[in-house]
Amino acid sequence: MAFDLDMIKDVYTQMGERVSKAREIVGRPLTLAEKILYSHLYQGNPTEAYERGGSYVDFKPDRVAMQDATAQMALLQFMQAGKEQTAVPSTVHCDHLIQAEVGAEEDLEKAISTNKEVYDFLSSVSNKYGIGFWKPGAGIIHQVVLENYAFPGGMMIGTDSHTPNAGGLGMIAIGVGGADAVDVMAGMPWELKMPKLIGVRLTGRLSGWTSAKDVILKVAGILTVKGGTGAIVEYFGDGADAISCTGKGTICNMGAEIGATTSLFHYSHKMKDYLEATERADIAAEAEKVKDHLRADQEVIDNPDEYFDQVIEINLSELEPHVNGPFTPDLAWPISKLAEAAKEHQWPEKIEVGLIGSCTNSSYEDITRSASIAQQAADKNIKAKSEFTITPGSEQVRFTAERDGLLDVFDSIGGVVLANACGPCIGQWARHSDDPDKKNTIVTSFNRNFAKRNDGNPNTHSFVTSPELTTALAIAGTLKFNPLTDKLKNEDGEEVMLEEPQGIELPPNGFGVEDAGYQAPAEDGSDVDVVVKDDSERLQILTPFDGWDGDNITGMRLLLKAYGKCTTDHISMAGPWLRFRGHLDNISNNCFIGAINAYNKEANKVKNQLTGEYGEVPATARAYKAEGIPQIVVGDDNYGEGSSREHAAMEPRHLGVRVVLVKSFARIHETNLKKQGVLGLTFANPEDYDKVQEDDTVETVDLDQFAPGKQITLKFTHADGSEDLIKTNHTYNENQIEWFKSGSALNLIRKLEGKS
């Protein structure tokens, strides 16, 4: 069934004229990304050419998707916007709060009981405001979106950093914070700096052990975790067209790990096949009518260097399977080099657990390729040496895989099927371990592998690879194993080899499902009550942040100078803290507890300048806040990389942080800080980071002259009375300065609506 078909028809009806006008205004052929961007301007038809990496542009996305952990705060904010219904089709997906512990059925029952208050809130608020609600167990947001909502040439935003998964169906899909989602749901323009464009031409064909996952693992090794920042990655070429639709989704999904704004593929017959297989033949028929607009102009494909800011060439026929890690998703190792690297770096060679699934790799094709390896192990009498878990991407995938006997194959080698949810990928994993802090290795088909990401153990060496290679490595139980060249001993002492995986893109008997888990909203939600208990530990009605008084901010104390990598996981951990995602004050007790203090190289231990004692970061911040003392946080490069969670911006704001000064920001987090009224600044001279001292008192010198493109000076007064004036840059435009003046973007919406 196709959702929102009339909306999709409208997009296609307008697309031709808007693309033609954009091509005329820009004065050259267009990439696919440009066609979609220029056809989704908030103003309608384009009237000017925008500078890549320079111009701020107002867009009008077609839809919004929210996962349950981020939806709580997003919808608590939307409730303050004064709207009766969302302005665009929107959905909520309950996938983040289910902890993997025993198995699918038991874990789902426990989650429904434990999170009843939150699920009831999300269900009722969705019902009231016209939002589609996908119940716990329905599946992981990105797989469900790909199966039901993504469409070629569309634009959507989602409150999860892996929203770009929908690029597998040729959609510009961008991960954002909840405040951005509120803007779009409220009918306001959504602002984005016009992205730069990275083109990736794929030639040749995938074969053997090499899969779509290896494309993005290779790209991550080339671009690193910040090489795609501020850019859209556009894949094209004959090799790209030949990759399955879900394989394309895998590549786009993990583009978040290179910092890319989003990634997408050109429309192809593979997309048509997938739309038809998922009962959206009517959308495929509409896409066929405008297919020339769903690909870059031929001149771009023929001469990409003239039209992209950077071009990467990958021959899929020569691409080797990769394993990336540990501790960062851009440390790329061809499988032929992994054993040598493990020995050189003294990583634990024994693999304790292999985990397949997640939003990145949980399609029917992924499961069939992995099952073909598991079946060989069973047939050749090989016992898996590692624990092994399987996470289907959706109830539709799970039901179909079970019907086709695939889950029984995993069971035959001791695999455990987990709930259709994020689970271990986001730290929702009650891992069975005698020593939860020991140095160990796991291999996954997930997307992220930062320290403590999966199980909370900083000593877990997590490696990311394809589902089939994860399966093979779990069977072998060691990083030294290369299935392309190495043999294994079976239970009879015979040496046997695993043959290359065999996959099926789409189920021969079609997809099946008894209950997909979807709940449609009420036609009229005006009588629906949304109840939040005053004494709830899980949910809290928001109080607007105070606006700026127009003066310089004085008397700021340094709360934290973060050392090295400071991701959103360091600022606001997931795992057990997910239960407080709807309660700002309670979840603020995890604020910065994972960040490393530059002065003692310890986590969650900073100096309280009022007492001279060292304590936990949240407690220190609350002590300053109680005394009315504003705070500043200083950070390193690519500050705020990782998940889109706006809690990493809201928590510091709630605790009294007024300024965040860093060497450079990750895109989503910088926007989140701006949305919440935090002043996000970067060092004009990155070496000035070293001038910041532990006992500093800080003030802005010229904030009263806040304007686009104008530097802001901070005065750091040290304990000995000496001073340093530090020049800083910012990327605020006029509208974003109004967010800051109002105290937050939401405050400005309320003001425009006459609600405050």
Coordinates of N, CA, C and O in Angstrom, one line a residue, residues 337-450:
K337 N 44.1 -7.8 5.1 CA 45.1 -7.1 6.0 C 44.7 -7.1 7.4 O 45.4 -6.7 8.3
L338 N 43.5 -7.7 7.7 CA 42.9 -7.6 9.1 C 43.8 -8.4 10.1 O 44.1 -7.9 11.2
A339 N 44.1 -9.6 9.7 CA 44.9 -10.4 10.7 C 46.2 -9.8 11.0 O 46.6 -9.8 12.2
E340 N 46.9 -9.3 10.0 CA 48.2 -8.6 10.3 C 48.0 -7.4 11.2 O 48.8 -7.1 12.1
A341 N 46.9 -6.6 10.9 CA 46.7 -5.4 11.7 C 46.3 -5.8 13.2 O 46.8 -5.1 14.1
A342 N 45.5 -6.8 13.3 CA 45.2 -7.2 14.7 C 46.4 -7.6 15.5 O 46.6 -7.3 16.7
K343 N 47.3 -8.3 14.8 CA 48.6 -8.7 15.5 C 49.4 -7.5 15.8 O 50.0 -7.4 16.9
E344 N 49.6 -6.6 14.9 CA 50.4 -5.5 15.0 C 49.9 -4.6 16.2 O 50.7 -4.1 17.0
H345 N 48.6 -4.4 16.2 CA 48.0 -3.5 17.2 C 47.6 -4.2 18.5 O 47.1 -3.6 19.5
Q346 N 47.8 -5.5 18.6 CA 47.5 -6.3 19.8 C 46.1 -6.2 20.2 O 45.7 -6.1 21.3
W347 N 45.2 -6.2 19.1 CA 43.8 -6.3 19.4 C 43.4 -7.7 19.8 O 44.0 -8.7 19.3
P348 N 42.5 -7.9 20.7 CA 42.1 -9.3 21.0 C 41.6 -10.0 19.8 O 40.7 -9.6 19.1
E349 N 42.3 -11.1 19.4 CA 41.9 -11.8 18.2 C 40.7 -12.7 18.3 O 40.0 -12.9 17.3
K350 N 40.4 -13.1 19.5 CA 39.2 -13.9 19.7 C 37.9 -13.0 19.6 O 37.8 -12.0 20.2
I351 N 37.0 -13.5 18.8 CA 35.7 -12.8 18.6 C 34.7 -13.4 19.6 O 34.4 -14.6 19.5
E352 N 34.2 -12.6 20.5 CA 33.3 -13.1 21.5 C 31.9 -13.1 21.0 O 31.1 -14.0 21.3
V353 N 31.5 -12.1 20.2 CA 30.1 -12.1 19.7 C 30.1 -11.5 18.3 O 30.9 -10.6 17.9
G354 N 29.3 -12.1 17.4 CA 29.0 -11.6 16.1 C 27.5 -11.2 16.1 O 26.7 -11.9 16.5
L355 N 27.3 -10.0 15.6 CA 25.9 -9.4 15.6 C 25.5 -8.9 14.2 O 26.2 -8.0 13.7
I356 N 24.5 -9.4 13.7 CA 24.0 -8.9 12.4 C 22.7 -8.3 12.5 O 21.9 -8.6 13.4
G357 N 22.4 -7.4 11.6 CA 21.1 -6.6 11.6 C 21.4 -5.1 11.7 O 22.4 -4.6 11.1
S358 N 20.5 -4.4 12.4 CA 20.6 -2.9 12.6 C 19.9 -2.3 11.4 O 19.6 -2.9 10.4
C359 N 19.7 -1.0 11.5 CA 19.1 -0.2 10.4 C 20.0 -0.2 9.1 O 19.5 0.0 8.0
T360 N 21.3 -0.6 9.3 CA 22.2 -0.5 8.1 C 22.1 -1.8 7.3 O 22.2 -1.8 6.1
N361 N 21.9 -2.9 7.9 CA 22.0 -4.2 7.2 C 21.0 -5.2 7.8 O 21.3 -6.1 8.5
S362 N 19.7 -5.0 7.5 CA 18.7 -6.0 8.1 C 17.6 -6.2 7.1 O 16.5 -6.5 7.4
S363 N 18.0 -6.2 5.8 CA 17.0 -6.4 4.7 C 16.9 -7.9 4.5 O 17.7 -8.8 5.0
Y364 N 15.9 -8.3 3.6 CA 15.8 -9.7 3.2 C 17.0 -10.2 2.6 O 17.5 -11.3 2.8
E365 N 17.6 -9.4 1.7 CA 18.8 -9.8 1.0 C 20.0 -10.0 2.0 O 20.7 -11.0 1.8
D366 N 20.1 -9.1 3.0 CA 21.2 -9.3 4.0 C 21.0 -10.6 4.7 O 22.0 -11.4 4.9
I367 N 19.8 -10.9 5.1 CA 19.5 -12.2 5.8 C 19.8 -13.4 5.0 O 20.4 -14.4 5.4
T368 N 19.4 -13.3 3.7 CA 19.7 -14.5 2.8 C 21.2 -14.7 2.6 O 21.6 -15.9 2.6
R369 N 21.9 -13.7 2.4 CA 23.4 -13.9 2.3 C 24.0 -14.4 3.5 O 24.9 -15.3 3.4
S370 N 23.6 -13.9 4.7 CA 24.1 -14.5 5.9 C 23.7 -15.9 6.2 O 24.5 -16.7 6.6
A371 N 22.4 -16.2 5.8 CA 21.9 -17.5 6.1 C 22.6 -18.5 5.2 O 22.8 -19.7 5.5
S372 N 23.0 -18.1 4.0 CA 23.8 -19.0 3.1 C 25.1 -19.5 3.7 O 25.5 -20.6 3.5
I373 N 25.7 -18.6 4.5 CA 27.0 -18.9 5.2 C 26.6 -19.8 6.4 O 27.3 -20.8 6.6
A374 N 25.6 -19.5 7.1 CA 25.2 -20.3 8.3 C 24.8 -21.7 7.8 O 25.1 -22.7 8.5
Q375 N 24.1 -21.8 6.7 CA 23.7 -23.1 6.2 C 24.9 -24.0 5.9 O 25.0 -25.2 6.1
Q376 N 25.9 -23.4 5.3 CA 27.2 -24.1 5.0 C 27.8 -24.6 6.3 O 28.3 -25.8 6.3
A377 N 27.8 -23.8 7.3 CA 28.4 -24.2 8.6 C 27.7 -25.5 9.1 O 28.3 -26.4 9.6
A378 N 26.3 -25.4 9.0 CA 25.5 -26.5 9.5 C 25.8 -27.8 8.6 O 26.0 -28.9 9.2
D379 N 25.8 -27.6 7.3 CA 26.0 -28.7 6.4 C 27.4 -29.3 6.5 O 27.6 -30.5 6.4
K380 N 28.4 -28.5 6.8 CA 29.8 -29.0 6.9 C 30.2 -29.3 8.3 O 31.4 -29.5 8.6
N381 N 29.2 -29.3 9.2 CA 29.5 -29.7 10.6 C 30.5 -28.8 11.3 O 31.4 -29.3 12.0
I382 N 30.3 -27.5 11.1 CA 31.2 -26.5 11.8 C 30.4 -25.8 12.9 O 29.3 -25.4 12.7
K383 N 30.9 -25.8 14.1 CA 30.3 -25.2 15.2 C 30.7 -23.7 15.3 O 31.9 -23.4 15.2
A384 N 29.8 -22.8 15.5 CA 30.2 -21.4 15.6 C 31.0 -21.2 16.9 O 30.6 -21.7 18.0
K385 N 32.1 -20.5 16.8 CA 33.0 -20.3 18.0 C 32.5 -19.1 18.8 O 33.0 -19.0 19.9
S386 N 31.8 -18.2 18.2 CA 31.3 -17.0 18.9 C 29.8 -17.0 19.2 O 29.1 -17.7 18.5
E387 N 29.4 -16.2 20.1 CA 27.9 -16.0 20.2 C 27.5 -15.3 19.0 O 28.3 -14.6 18.3
F388 N 26.2 -15.4 18.6 CA 25.7 -14.9 17.4 C 24.3 -14.4 17.5 O 23.4 -15.2 18.0
T389 N 24.0 -13.2 17.1 CA 22.7 -12.6 17.2 C 22.2 -12.1 15.9 O 23.0 -11.6 15.1
I390 N 20.9 -12.1 15.7 CA 20.3 -11.6 14.4 C 19.2 -10.6 14.8 O 18.3 -10.9 15.6
T391 N 19.2 -9.4 14.2 CA 18.2 -8.4 14.4 C 17.5 -8.1 13.1 O 18.1 -7.4 12.2
P392 N 16.3 -8.6 12.8 CA 15.6 -8.2 11.6 C 15.2 -6.8 11.6 O 15.0 -6.2 12.6
G393 N 15.1 -6.2 10.4 CA 14.9 -4.7 10.3 C 13.5 -4.3 10.5 O 13.2 -3.2 10.9
S394 N 12.5 -5.2 10.2 CA 11.1 -4.9 10.3 C 10.3 -6.2 10.5 O 10.8 -7.3 10.3
E395 N 9.1 -6.0 11.0 CA 8.2 -7.2 11.1 C 8.0 -7.9 9.8 O 7.9 -9.1 9.7
Q396 N 7.9 -7.0 8.7 CA 7.7 -7.6 7.4 C 8.9 -8.5 7.0 O 8.7 -9.6 6.5
V397 N 10.1 -8.0 7.2 CA 11.3 -8.8 6.9 C 11.4 -10.0 7.8 O 11.6 -11.1 7.3
R398 N 11.1 -9.8 9.1 CA 11.2 -11.0 10.0 C 10.2 -12.1 9.7 O 10.5 -13.3 9.6
F399 N 8.9 -11.6 9.4 CA 7.8 -12.6 9.1 C 8.2 -13.4 7.8 O 8.1 -14.6 7.7
T400 N 8.7 -12.6 6.8 CA 9.0 -13.2 5.5 C 10.2 -14.2 5.7 O 10.2 -15.3 5.1
A401 N 11.2 -13.8 6.4 CA 12.4 -14.6 6.7 C 12.0 -15.9 7.4 O 12.5 -17.0 7.1
E402 N 11.1 -15.8 8.4 CA 10.7 -17.0 9.1 C 9.9 -17.9 8.2 O 10.1 -19.1 8.2
R403 N 9.0 -17.3 7.4 CA 8.2 -18.1 6.5 C 9.0 -18.9 5.5 O 8.8 -20.0 5.2
D404 N 10.1 -18.3 5.1 CA 11.0 -18.9 4.1 C 12.1 -19.8 4.7 O 13.0 -20.2 4.0
G405 N 12.0 -20.0 6.1 CA 12.9 -20.9 6.7 C 14.3 -20.4 7.0 O 15.2 -21.1 7.5
L406 N 14.5 -19.1 6.9 CA 15.9 -18.5 7.1 C 16.2 -18.4 8.5 O 17.4 -18.6 8.9
L407 N 15.3 -18.1 9.4 CA 15.6 -18.0 10.8 C 15.9 -19.3 11.4 O 16.7 -19.4 12.4
D408 N 15.4 -20.4 10.9 CA 15.7 -21.7 11.4 C 17.2 -22.1 11.1 O 17.8 -22.8 11.8
V409 N 17.7 -21.5 10.0 CA 19.1 -21.8 9.6 C 20.0 -21.2 10.7 O 21.0 -21.8 11.1
F410 N 19.7 -20.0 11.1 CA 20.5 -19.3 12.2 C 20.4 -20.1 13.5 O 21.4 -20.3 14.2
D411 N 19.2 -20.6 13.8 CA 19.0 -21.4 15.0 C 19.9 -22.6 15.0 O 20.4 -23.0 16.0
S412 N 20.1 -23.2 13.8 CA 20.9 -24.4 13.7 C 22.3 -24.3 14.1 O 23.0 -25.3 14.4
I413 N 22.8 -23.0 14.1 CA 24.2 -22.8 14.5 C 24.3 -22.0 15.8 O 25.3 -21.5 16.2
G414 N 23.1 -22.0 16.5 CA 23.1 -21.3 17.8 C 22.8 -19.9 17.8 O 22.9 -19.2 18.8
G415 N 22.3 -19.3 16.7 CA 22.0 -17.9 16.6 C 20.7 -17.6 17.4 O 19.8 -18.4 17.5
V416 N 20.7 -16.4 18.0 CA 19.5 -15.9 18.7 C 18.9 -14.7 18.0 O 19.6 -13.7 17.7
V417 N 17.6 -14.8 17.7 CA 16.9 -13.8 17.0 C 16.4 -12.8 18.0 O 15.7 -13.1 18.9
L418 N 16.8 -11.5 17.8 CA 16.4 -10.4 18.7 C 15.2 -9.7 18.2 O 14.8 -10.0 17.0
A419 N 14.6 -8.8 18.9 CA 13.4 -8.1 18.5 C 13.8 -7.2 17.3 O 14.9 -6.8 17.1
N420 N 12.7 -6.8 16.6 CA 12.9 -5.9 15.4 C 13.1 -4.5 15.9 O 12.2 -3.7 16.0
A421 N 14.3 -4.2 16.3 CA 14.6 -3.0 17.0 C 16.1 -2.7 16.9 O 16.9 -3.5 16.4
C422 N 16.5 -1.5 17.4 CA 17.9 -1.1 17.3 C 18.8 -2.0 18.2 O 19.9 -2.4 17.8
G423 N 18.4 -2.2 19.4 CA 19.1 -3.1 20.3 C 20.6 -2.8 20.5 O 21.0 -1.6 20.8
P424 N 21.5 -3.8 20.3 CA 22.9 -3.6 20.6 C 23.6 -2.5 19.8 O 24.6 -1.9 20.2
C425 N 23.0 -2.1 18.6 CA 23.6 -1.1 17.8 C 23.7 0.2 18.5 O 24.6 1.0 18.2
I426 N 22.7 0.5 19.3 CA 22.7 1.8 20.0 C 23.0 1.7 21.5 O 22.7 2.6 22.3
G427 N 23.5 0.5 21.9 CA 23.8 0.3 23.4 C 22.6 -0.3 24.2 O 22.8 -0.4 25.4
Q428 N 21.6 -0.6 23.5 CA 20.4 -1.3 24.2 C 20.7 -2.8 24.2 O 20.0 -3.6 23.6
W429 N 21.7 -3.2 25.0 CA 22.2 -4.6 25.0 C 22.6 -5.0 26.4 O 23.5 -4.4 26.9
A430 N 21.8 -5.8 27.0 CA 22.2 -6.4 28.3 C 23.1 -7.6 28.0 O 22.7 -8.7 28.1
R431 N 24.3 -7.2 27.7 CA 25.3 -8.2 27.3 C 25.6 -9.2 28.4 O 25.8 -8.8 29.6
H432 N 25.7 -10.5 28.1 CA 26.1 -11.5 29.1 C 27.6 -11.6 29.2 O 28.3 -12.0 28.2
S433 N 28.2 -11.1 30.3 CA 29.6 -11.1 30.4 C 30.0 -11.3 31.9 O 29.4 -10.7 32.7
D434 N 31.0 -12.1 32.1 CA 31.5 -12.3 33.5 C 32.3 -11.1 34.0 O 32.3 -10.8 35.2
D435 N 32.9 -10.4 33.0 CA 33.7 -9.2 33.4 C 33.3 -8.1 32.4 O 33.8 -8.1 31.3
P436 N 32.4 -7.2 32.8 CA 31.9 -6.2 31.8 C 32.9 -5.2 31.4 O 32.6 -4.3 30.6
D437 N 34.1 -5.2 32.0 CA 35.1 -4.2 31.7 C 36.3 -4.8 30.9 O 37.3 -4.1 30.6
K438 N 36.3 -6.1 30.6 CA 37.5 -6.7 30.1 C 37.7 -6.3 28.6 O 36.8 -6.0 27.9
K439 N 38.9 -6.4 28.2 CA 39.3 -6.2 26.8 C 38.8 -7.3 26.0 O 39.1 -8.5 26.2
N440 N 38.0 -7.0 24.9 CA 37.5 -8.1 24.1 C 37.1 -7.5 22.7 O 37.2 -6.3 22.5
T441 N 36.8 -8.4 21.8 CA 36.4 -8.1 20.4 C 35.0 -8.6 20.1 O 34.7 -9.7 20.4
I442 N 34.3 -7.7 19.4 CA 33.0 -8.1 18.8 C 33.0 -7.6 17.3 O 33.8 -6.7 17.0
V443 N 32.3 -8.3 16.5 CA 32.2 -7.9 15.1 C 30.7 -7.8 14.8 O 29.8 -8.6 15.2
T444 N 30.3 -6.7 14.1 CA 28.9 -6.4 13.8 C 28.7 -5.9 12.4 O 29.7 -5.6 11.7
S445 N 27.4 -5.9 12.0 CA 27.1 -5.4 10.7 C 26.4 -4.0 10.9 O 25.7 -3.5 10.1
F446 N 26.8 -3.4 12.0 CA 26.1 -2.1 12.4 C 26.8 -0.9 11.6 O 27.5 -1.1 10.6
N447 N 26.7 0.3 12.2 CA 27.3 1.4 11.5 C 28.3 2.2 12.4 O 29.3 2.7 11.9
R448 N 28.1 2.2 13.7 CA 29.0 2.9 14.6 C 29.7 2.0 15.5 O 29.2 1.0 15.9
N449 N 30.9 2.3 15.9 CA 31.7 1.5 16.8 C 32.6 2.3 17.7 O 33.7 1.9 18.1
F450 N 32.1 3.5 18.1 CA 32.8 4.3 19.1 C 32.9 3.5 20.4 O 32.1 2.6 20.7

